[in-house]
Short mmCIF file of C-alpha atoms in Angstrom, two decimals:
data_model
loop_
_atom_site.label_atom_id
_atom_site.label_comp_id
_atom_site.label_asym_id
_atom_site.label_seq_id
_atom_site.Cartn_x
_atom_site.Cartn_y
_atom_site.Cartn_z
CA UNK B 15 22.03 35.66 -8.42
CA UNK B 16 18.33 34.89 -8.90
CA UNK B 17 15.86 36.67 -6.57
CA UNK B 18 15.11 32.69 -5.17
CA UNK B 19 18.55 32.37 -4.54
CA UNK B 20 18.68 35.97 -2.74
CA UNK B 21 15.94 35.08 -0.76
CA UNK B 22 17.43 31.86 0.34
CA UNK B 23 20.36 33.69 1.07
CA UNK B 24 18.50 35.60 3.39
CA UNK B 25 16.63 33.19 4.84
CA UNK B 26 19.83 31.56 6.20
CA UNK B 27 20.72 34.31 7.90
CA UNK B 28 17.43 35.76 9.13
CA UNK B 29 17.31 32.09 10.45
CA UNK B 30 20.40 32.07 12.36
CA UNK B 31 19.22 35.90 14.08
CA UNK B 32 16.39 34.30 14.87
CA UNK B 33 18.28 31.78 16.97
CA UNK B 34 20.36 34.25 18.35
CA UNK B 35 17.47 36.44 19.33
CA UNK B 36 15.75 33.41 21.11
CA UNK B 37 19.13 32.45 23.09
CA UNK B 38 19.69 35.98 23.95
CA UNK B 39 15.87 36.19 25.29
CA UNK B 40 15.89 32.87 26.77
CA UNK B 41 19.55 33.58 29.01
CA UNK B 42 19.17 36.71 30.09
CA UNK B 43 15.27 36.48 30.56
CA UNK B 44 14.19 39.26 28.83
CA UNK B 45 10.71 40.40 28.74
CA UNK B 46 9.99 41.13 24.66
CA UNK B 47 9.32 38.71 21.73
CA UNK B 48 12.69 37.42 20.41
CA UNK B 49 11.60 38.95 16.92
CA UNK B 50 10.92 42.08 18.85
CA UNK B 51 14.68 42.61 18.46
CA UNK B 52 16.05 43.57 14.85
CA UNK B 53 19.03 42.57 13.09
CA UNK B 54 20.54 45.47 13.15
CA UNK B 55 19.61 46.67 16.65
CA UNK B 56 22.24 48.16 18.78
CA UNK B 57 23.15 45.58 22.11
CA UNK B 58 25.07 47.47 24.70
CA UNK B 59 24.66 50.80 26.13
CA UNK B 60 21.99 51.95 23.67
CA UNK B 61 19.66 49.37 21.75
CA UNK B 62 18.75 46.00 24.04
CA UNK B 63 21.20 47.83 26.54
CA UNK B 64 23.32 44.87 27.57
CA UNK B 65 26.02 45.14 30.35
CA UNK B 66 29.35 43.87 30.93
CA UNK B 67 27.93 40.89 32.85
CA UNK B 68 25.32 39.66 29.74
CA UNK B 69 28.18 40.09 27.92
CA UNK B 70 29.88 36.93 30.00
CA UNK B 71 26.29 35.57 30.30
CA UNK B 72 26.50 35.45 26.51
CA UNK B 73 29.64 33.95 25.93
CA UNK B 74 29.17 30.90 27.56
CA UNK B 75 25.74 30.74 26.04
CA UNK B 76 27.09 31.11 22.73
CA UNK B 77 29.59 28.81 22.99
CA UNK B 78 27.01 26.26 24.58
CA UNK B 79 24.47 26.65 21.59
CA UNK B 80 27.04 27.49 18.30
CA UNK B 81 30.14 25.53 19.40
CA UNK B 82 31.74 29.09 18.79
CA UNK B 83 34.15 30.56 21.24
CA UNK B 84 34.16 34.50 21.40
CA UNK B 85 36.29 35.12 24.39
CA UNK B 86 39.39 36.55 22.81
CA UNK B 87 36.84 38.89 20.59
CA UNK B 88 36.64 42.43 20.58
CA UNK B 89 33.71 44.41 21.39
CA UNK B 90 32.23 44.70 17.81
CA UNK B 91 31.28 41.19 17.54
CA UNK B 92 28.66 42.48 19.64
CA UNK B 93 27.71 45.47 17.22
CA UNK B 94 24.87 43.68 16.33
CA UNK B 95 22.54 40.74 16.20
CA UNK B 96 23.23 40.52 12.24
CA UNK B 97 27.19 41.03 13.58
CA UNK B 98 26.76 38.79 15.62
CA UNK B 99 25.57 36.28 13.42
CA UNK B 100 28.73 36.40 11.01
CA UNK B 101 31.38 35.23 13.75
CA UNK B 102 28.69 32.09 14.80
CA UNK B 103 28.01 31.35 11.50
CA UNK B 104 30.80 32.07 8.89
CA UNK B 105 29.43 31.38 5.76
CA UNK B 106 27.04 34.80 6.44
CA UNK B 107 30.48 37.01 6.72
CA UNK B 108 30.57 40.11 4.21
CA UNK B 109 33.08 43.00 3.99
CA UNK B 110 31.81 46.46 4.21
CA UNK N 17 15.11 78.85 14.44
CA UNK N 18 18.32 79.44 14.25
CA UNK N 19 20.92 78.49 16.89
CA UNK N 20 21.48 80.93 19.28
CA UNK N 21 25.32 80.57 18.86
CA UNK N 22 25.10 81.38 15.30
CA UNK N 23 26.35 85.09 15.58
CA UNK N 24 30.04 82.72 17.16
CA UNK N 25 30.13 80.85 14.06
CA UNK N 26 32.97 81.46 11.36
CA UNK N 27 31.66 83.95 8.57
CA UNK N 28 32.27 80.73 5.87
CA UNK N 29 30.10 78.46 8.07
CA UNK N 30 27.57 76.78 5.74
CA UNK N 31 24.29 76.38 6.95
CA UNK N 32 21.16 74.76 6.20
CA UNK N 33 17.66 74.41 6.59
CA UNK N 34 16.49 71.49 8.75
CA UNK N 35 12.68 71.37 9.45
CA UNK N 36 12.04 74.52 11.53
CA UNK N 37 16.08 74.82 12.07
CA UNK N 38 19.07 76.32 10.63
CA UNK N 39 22.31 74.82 11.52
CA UNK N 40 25.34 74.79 10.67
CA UNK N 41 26.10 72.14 7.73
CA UNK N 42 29.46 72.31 8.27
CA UNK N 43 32.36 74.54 8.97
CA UNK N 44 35.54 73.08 7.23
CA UNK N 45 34.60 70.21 4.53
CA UNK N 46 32.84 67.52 5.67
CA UNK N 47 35.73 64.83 5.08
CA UNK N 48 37.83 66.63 7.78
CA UNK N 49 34.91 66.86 10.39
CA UNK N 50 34.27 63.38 9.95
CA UNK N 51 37.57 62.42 10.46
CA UNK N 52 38.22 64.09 13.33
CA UNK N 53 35.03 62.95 14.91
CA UNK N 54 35.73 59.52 14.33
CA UNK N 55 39.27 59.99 15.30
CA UNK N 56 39.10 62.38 18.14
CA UNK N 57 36.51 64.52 19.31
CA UNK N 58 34.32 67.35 17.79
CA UNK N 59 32.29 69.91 19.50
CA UNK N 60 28.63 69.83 18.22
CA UNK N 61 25.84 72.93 18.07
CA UNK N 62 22.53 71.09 18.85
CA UNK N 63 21.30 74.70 18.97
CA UNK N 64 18.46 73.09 16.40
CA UNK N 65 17.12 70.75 19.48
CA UNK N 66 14.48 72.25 20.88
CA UNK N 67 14.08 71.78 24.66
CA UNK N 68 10.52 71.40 26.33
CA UNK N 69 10.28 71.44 29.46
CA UNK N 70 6.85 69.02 31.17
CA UNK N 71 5.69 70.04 34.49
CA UNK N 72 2.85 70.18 36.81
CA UNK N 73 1.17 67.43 39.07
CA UNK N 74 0.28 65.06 36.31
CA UNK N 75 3.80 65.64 34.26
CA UNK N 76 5.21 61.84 34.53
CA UNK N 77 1.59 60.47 33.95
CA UNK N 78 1.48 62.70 30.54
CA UNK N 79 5.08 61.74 29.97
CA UNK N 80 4.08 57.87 30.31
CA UNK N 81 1.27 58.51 27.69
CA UNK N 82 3.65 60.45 25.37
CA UNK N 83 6.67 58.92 25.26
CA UNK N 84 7.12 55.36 23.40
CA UNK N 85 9.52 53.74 26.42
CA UNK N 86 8.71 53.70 30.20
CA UNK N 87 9.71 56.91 31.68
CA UNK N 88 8.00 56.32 35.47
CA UNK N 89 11.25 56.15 37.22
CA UNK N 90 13.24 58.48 35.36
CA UNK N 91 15.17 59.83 38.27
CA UNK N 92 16.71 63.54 37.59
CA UNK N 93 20.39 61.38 37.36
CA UNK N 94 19.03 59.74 34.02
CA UNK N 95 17.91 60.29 30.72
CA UNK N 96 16.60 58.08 28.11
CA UNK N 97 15.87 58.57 24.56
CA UNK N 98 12.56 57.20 23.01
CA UNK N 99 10.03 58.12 20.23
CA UNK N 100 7.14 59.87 20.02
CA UNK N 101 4.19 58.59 17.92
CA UNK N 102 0.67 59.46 16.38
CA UNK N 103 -2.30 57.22 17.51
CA UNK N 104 -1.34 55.63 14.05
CA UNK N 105 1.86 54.56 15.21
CA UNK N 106 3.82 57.16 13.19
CA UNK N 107 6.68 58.62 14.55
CA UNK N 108 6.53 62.17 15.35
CA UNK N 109 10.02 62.74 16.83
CA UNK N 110 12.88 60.82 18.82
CA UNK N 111 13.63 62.66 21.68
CA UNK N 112 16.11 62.96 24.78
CA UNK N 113 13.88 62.86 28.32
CA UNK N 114 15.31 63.90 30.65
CA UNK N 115 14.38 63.42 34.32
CA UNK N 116 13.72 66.58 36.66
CA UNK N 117 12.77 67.24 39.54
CA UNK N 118 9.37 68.62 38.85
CA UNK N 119 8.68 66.71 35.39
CA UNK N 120 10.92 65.97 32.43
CA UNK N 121 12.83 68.15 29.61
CA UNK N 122 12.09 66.91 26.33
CA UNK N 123 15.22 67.14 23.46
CA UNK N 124 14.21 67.46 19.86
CA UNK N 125 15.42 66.24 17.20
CA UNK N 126 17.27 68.27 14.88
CA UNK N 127 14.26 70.89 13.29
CA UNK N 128 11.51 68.82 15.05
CA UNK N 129 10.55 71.16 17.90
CA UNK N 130 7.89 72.98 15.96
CA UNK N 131 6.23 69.28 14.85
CA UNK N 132 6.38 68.20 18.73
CA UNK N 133 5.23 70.86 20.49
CA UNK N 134 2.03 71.16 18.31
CA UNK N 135 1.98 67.14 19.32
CA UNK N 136 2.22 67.53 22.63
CA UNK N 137 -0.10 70.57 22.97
CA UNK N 138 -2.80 68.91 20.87
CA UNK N 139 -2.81 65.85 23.06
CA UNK N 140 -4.91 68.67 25.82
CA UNK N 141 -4.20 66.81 29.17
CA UNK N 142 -4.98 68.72 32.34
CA UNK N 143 -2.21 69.44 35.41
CA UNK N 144 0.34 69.31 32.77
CA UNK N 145 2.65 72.87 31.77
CA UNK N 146 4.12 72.71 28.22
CA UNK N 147 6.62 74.85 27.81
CA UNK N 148 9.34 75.64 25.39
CA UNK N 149 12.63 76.39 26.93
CA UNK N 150 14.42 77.24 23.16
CA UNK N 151 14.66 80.99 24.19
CA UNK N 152 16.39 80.27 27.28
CA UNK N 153 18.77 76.98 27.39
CA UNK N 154 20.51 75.38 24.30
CA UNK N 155 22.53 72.63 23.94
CA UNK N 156 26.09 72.11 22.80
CA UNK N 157 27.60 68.31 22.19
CA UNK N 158 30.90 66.70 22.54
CA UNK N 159 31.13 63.34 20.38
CA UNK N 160 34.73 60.91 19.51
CA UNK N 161 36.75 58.47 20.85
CA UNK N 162 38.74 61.24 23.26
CA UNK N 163 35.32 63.26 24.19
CA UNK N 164 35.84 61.91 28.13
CA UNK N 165 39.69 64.07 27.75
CA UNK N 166 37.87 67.66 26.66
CA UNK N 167 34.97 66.61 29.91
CA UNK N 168 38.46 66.20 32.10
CA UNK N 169 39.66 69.63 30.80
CA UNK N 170 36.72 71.53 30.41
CA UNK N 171 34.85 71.14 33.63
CA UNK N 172 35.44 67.99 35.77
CA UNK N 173 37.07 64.44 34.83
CA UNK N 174 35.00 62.64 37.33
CA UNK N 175 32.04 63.65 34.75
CA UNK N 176 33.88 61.54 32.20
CA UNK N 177 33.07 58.76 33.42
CA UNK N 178 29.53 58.65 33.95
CA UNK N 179 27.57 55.86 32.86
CA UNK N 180 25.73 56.33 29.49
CA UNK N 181 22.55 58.19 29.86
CA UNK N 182 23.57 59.23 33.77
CA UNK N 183 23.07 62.92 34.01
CA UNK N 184 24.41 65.15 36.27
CA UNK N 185 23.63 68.47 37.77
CA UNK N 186 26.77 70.60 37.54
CA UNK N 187 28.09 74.15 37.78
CA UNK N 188 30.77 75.31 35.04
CA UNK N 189 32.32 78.61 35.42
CA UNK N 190 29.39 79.54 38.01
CA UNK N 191 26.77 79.15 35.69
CA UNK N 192 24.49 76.32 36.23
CA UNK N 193 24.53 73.07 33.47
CA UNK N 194 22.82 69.98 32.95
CA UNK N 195 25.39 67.64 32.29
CA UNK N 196 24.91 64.16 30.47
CA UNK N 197 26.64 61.08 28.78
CA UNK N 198 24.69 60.60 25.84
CA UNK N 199 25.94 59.79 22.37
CA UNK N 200 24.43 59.90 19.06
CA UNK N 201 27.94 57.81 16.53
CA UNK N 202 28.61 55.27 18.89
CA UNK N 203 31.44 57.12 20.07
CA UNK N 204 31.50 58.62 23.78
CA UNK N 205 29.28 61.89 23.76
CA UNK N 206 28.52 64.04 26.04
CA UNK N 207 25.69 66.81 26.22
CA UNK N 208 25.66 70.19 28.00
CA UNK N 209 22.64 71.86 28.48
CA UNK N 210 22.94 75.47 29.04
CA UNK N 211 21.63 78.73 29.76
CA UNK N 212 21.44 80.62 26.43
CA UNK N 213 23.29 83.82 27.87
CA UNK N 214 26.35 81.66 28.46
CA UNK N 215 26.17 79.37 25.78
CA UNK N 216 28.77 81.41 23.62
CA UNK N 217 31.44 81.46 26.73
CA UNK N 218 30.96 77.61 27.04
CA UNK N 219 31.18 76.80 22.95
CA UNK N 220 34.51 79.34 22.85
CA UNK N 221 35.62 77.69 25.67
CA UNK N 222 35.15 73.88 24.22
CA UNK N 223 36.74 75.16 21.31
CA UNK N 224 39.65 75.67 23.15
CA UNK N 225 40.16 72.03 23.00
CA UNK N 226 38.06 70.51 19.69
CA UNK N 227 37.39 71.49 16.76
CA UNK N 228 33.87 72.25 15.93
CA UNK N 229 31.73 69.33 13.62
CA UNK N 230 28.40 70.56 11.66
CA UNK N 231 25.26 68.10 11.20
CA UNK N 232 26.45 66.59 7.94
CA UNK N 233 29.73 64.86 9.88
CA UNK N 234 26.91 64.03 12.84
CA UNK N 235 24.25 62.27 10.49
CA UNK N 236 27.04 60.75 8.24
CA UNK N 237 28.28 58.88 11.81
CA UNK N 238 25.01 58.59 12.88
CA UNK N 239 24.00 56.29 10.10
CA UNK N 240 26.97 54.09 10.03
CA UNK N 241 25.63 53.08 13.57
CA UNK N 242 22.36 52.76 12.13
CA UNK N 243 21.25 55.24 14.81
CA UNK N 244 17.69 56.46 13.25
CA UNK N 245 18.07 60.18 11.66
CA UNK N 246 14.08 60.69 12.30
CA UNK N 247 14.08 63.49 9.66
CA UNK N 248 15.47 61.33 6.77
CA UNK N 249 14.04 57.23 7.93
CA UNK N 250 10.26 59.06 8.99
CA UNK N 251 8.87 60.44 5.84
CA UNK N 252 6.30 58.93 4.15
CA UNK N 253 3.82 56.26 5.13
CA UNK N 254 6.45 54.65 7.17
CA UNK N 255 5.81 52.38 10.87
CA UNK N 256 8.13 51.86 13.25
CA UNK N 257 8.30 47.90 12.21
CA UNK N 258 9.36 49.28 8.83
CA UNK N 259 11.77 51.61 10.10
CA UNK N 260 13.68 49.40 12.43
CA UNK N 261 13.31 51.33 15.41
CA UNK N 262 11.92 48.58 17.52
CA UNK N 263 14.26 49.46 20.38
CA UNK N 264 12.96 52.94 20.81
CA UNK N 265 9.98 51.39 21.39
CA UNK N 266 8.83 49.54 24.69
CA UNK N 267 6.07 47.27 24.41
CA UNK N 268 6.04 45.77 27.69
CA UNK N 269 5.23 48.91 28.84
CA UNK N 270 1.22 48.76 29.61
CA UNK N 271 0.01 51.90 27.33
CA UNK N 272 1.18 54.75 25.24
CA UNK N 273 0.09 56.67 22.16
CA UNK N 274 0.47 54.48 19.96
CA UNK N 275 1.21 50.98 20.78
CA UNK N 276 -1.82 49.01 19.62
CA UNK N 277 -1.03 50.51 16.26
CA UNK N 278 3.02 48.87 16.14
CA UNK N 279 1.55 45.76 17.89
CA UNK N 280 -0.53 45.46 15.02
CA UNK N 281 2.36 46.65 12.40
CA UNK N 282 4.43 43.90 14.15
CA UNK N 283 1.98 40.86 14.60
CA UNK N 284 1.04 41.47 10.52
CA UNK N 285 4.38 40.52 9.95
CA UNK N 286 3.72 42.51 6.73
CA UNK N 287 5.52 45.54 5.28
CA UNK N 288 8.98 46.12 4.23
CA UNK N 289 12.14 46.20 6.21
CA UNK N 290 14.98 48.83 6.32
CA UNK N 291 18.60 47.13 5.52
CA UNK N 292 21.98 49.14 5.06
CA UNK N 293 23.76 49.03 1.56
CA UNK N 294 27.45 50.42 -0.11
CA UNK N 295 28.23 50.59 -3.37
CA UNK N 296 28.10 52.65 -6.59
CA UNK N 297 29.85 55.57 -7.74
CA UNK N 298 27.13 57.71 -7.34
CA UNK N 299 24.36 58.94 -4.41
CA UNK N 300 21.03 57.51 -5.10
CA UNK N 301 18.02 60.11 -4.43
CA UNK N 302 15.01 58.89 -1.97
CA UNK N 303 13.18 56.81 -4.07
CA UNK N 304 15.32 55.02 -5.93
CA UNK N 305 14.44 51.43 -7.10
CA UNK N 306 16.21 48.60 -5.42
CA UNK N 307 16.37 45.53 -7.89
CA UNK N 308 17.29 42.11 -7.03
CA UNK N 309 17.63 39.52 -9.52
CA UNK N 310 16.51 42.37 -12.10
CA UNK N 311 13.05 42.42 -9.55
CA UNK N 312 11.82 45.63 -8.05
CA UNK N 313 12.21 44.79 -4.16
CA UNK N 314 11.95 48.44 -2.58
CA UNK N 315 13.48 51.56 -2.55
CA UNK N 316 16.32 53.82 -1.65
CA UNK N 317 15.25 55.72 2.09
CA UNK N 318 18.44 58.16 1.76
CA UNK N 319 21.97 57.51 0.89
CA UNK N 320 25.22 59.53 1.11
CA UNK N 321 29.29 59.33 0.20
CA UNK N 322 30.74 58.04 3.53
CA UNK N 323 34.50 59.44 4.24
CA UNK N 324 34.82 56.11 5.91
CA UNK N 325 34.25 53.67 3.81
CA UNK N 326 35.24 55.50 0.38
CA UNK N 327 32.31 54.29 -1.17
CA UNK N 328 28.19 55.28 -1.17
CA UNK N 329 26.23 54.59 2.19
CA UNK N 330 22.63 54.31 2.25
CA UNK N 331 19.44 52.20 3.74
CA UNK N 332 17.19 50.64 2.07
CA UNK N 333 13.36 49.94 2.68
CA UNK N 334 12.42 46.43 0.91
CA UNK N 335 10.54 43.24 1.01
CA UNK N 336 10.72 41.71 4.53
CA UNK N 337 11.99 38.33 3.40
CA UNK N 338 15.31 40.21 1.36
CA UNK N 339 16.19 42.84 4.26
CA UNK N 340 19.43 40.93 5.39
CA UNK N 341 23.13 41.20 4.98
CA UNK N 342 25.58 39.91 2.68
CA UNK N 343 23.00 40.64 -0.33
CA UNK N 344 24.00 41.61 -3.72
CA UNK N 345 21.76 44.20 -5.50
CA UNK N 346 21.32 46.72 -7.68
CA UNK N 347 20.10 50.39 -7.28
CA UNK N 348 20.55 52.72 -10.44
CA UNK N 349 22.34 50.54 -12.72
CA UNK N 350 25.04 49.88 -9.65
CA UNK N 351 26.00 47.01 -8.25
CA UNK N 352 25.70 47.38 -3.83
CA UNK N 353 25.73 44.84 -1.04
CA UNK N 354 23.73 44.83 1.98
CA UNK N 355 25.48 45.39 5.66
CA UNK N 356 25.51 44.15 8.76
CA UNK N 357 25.42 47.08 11.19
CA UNK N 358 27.75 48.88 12.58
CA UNK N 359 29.34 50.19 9.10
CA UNK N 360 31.82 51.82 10.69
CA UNK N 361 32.92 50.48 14.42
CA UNK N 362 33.25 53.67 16.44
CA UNK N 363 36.90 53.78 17.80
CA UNK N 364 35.48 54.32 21.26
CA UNK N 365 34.78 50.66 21.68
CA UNK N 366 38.23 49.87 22.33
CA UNK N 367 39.50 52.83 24.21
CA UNK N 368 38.81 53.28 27.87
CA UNK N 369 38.20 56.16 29.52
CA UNK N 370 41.49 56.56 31.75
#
């Protein structure tokens, strides 16, 4: 790939953390800057230090702004905003 | 320094030097530490965490100033971790703070007491005792999937099932402890801090049911949770922004040494970004060029062979706009990919505690 195309690459899915960030921010009224939060940022227990109930806050919310369902997922879809962003947008997915 | 339950360890233990530390590397092979840490549960000599203890009438206040998240309400049932910076923003440590009743105890980082006490004193703030406990307590971890079974065995189940960072004032074989859920791998950990006169009786006595794990296992799981290793992600002319350690950080809060030197970091929107990679047959040195698209993007921060995932693991500091996952580049001649964090998801996410 070109460095353009890498960057577009990127782009996409710094784009789609972004609108994870601000839905995140926005439902469970959070006090920071949704780019406060980083990709890679830890979301329960340590990191943004999410509980059980954001976790059901979440759902619906992501269901309501992706058209994703995540009910049936295990905890590691919540690993991470950037983990986060492969289940609600597919075409980001990569394989350790 | 060296851990005060070094004269316990195996003759064959190799150690190493780590800042103003020596620890214990490891004491099998890596590979099999790792394993069993990821797998079960490994005992853990923080021995090279130095513990400072904050007291006097004006302790919280100089706590609040010091430490990089809000710390007012720390109750002695809690503990938090959060970094430490310069006036430049630079971290100077991540640390444990824990609650007491007449201040807070401060946990190192590995081989970062020496750098954080001269911090600390420097800082010259009246009503406020600095003291180094080192010679007196030390600490000894418990980290895996099955940690909460060896807390059940060892002193009390109901300790098990604390809730992370809940700390707990307890008594194990009449000595005195300071007893906390903590957790460094993303796996359940627990901490013990205790006096140094019966640290060997409690390590012999966790060995009775784990094996013990040495720092190279520790950082190796540490990093595939992107948990910050402050002695290899800090060095250089590095910010927090740039580091990725935004949630060790608590801007909200109203002041701290520090802050109006990440605001600014953060508001620039400048700098580069810190992104995991795998790939390659070999482990690229601190420093190495990143390439992408045959461009020079950034550099190598450290990498290492993960037992996990059979390949190299490392993070990389590059151009904001190409930290992301999913990226193909090339370090040394070798083709990696960028990650999405975890690396590696810890076992203990889908195992209660029964």
């Amino acid at each position: 790939m070109t460095i353009d195309e890498l960057r577009a690459k990127a782009a996409e899915r710094q784009q789609t953390c972004g609108q994870i960030k601000k839905m995140i921010v926005s439902r469970l009224d959070l006090e920071v800057e949704p780019d406060w939060i980083t990709d890679d940022q830890p979301l329960f227990g340590r990191g943004l230090e999410l509980d059980s109930l954001d976790v059901l806050e979440l759902y619906v919310a992501i269901e309501a702004e992706f058209g994703v369902a995540l009910y049936d997922s295990d905890m590691a879809v919540f690993g991470s905003i950037s983990r986060l962003a492969d289940e609600v947008n597919p075409r980001l997915r990569v394989t350790a | 320094m060296t851990t005060p339950l070094a004269h316990t360890h195996p003759g064959d233990t190799v150690y190493g030097q780590v800042g103003d530390a020596t620890v214990p590397l490891r004491f099998t092979d890596l590979s099999a530490e790792y394993k069993v840490l990821r797998e079960r549960a490994v005992a853990l000599d923080l021995g090279g965490h130095t513990l400072i203890e904050i007291s006097g009438p004006a302790a919280v206040d100089f706590a609040q100033q010091v430490l990089a998240r809000d710390v007012e309400y720390l109750t002695s049932e809690r503990c938090m971790m959060s970094l430490v910076l310069d006036d430049d923003g630079r971290v100077v440590d991540q640390v444990l703070a824990f609650g007491r009743e007449d201040g807070l105890l401060l946990e190192s980082s590995v081989g970062a007491g020496t750098r954080l006490l001269e911090h600390l004193r420097a800082l010259d703030i009246e009503d406020v005792e600095i003291v180094d406990r080192s010679a007196d307590l030390t600490v000894i971890g418990l980290e895996g999937p099955y940690a909460w079974g060896v807390v059940g065995r060892l002193i009390d189940g109901e300790l098990a099932s604390l809730p992370f960072e809940a700390v707990s004032d307890t008594v194990w074989n009449d000595v005195e402890i300071i007893f906390a859920r903590t957790g460094f791998t993303g796996e359940y950990g627990y901490q013990m801090i205790v006096p140094v006169e019966s640290a060997a009786d409690l390590w012999e006595a966790t060995l009775e049911h784990v094996t013990p794990s040495g720092q190279e296992a520790l950082e190796l799981a540490m990093l595939e949770v992107r948990q910050p290793i402050p002695r290899l992600e800090t060095t250089g002319d590095v910010n927090v922004i740039e580091i990725g350690a935004n949630w060790l950080v608590d801007v909200t809060k109203d002041e701290f040494v520090g802050k109006e030197a990440v605001l600014a970091a953060f508001e620039s929107r400048q700098g580069r970004r810190t992104v995991g990679f795998s790939g390659g047959d070999t482990v690229p040195e601190p420093g190495a060029r990143v390439l992408a698209g045959g461009e020079d993007i950034g550099e190598v921060v450290f990498a290492v062979r993960s037992v996990g995932l059979g390949t190299t693991l490392g993070l990389a500091r590059v151009e904001a706009g190409l930290a992301a996952a999913g990226l193909e580049l090339t370090v040394e001649g070798a083709g990696v990919t960028t990650l999405t964090s975890p690396y590696i998801v810890p076992k203990s996410w889908s195992i209660p505690i029964i």
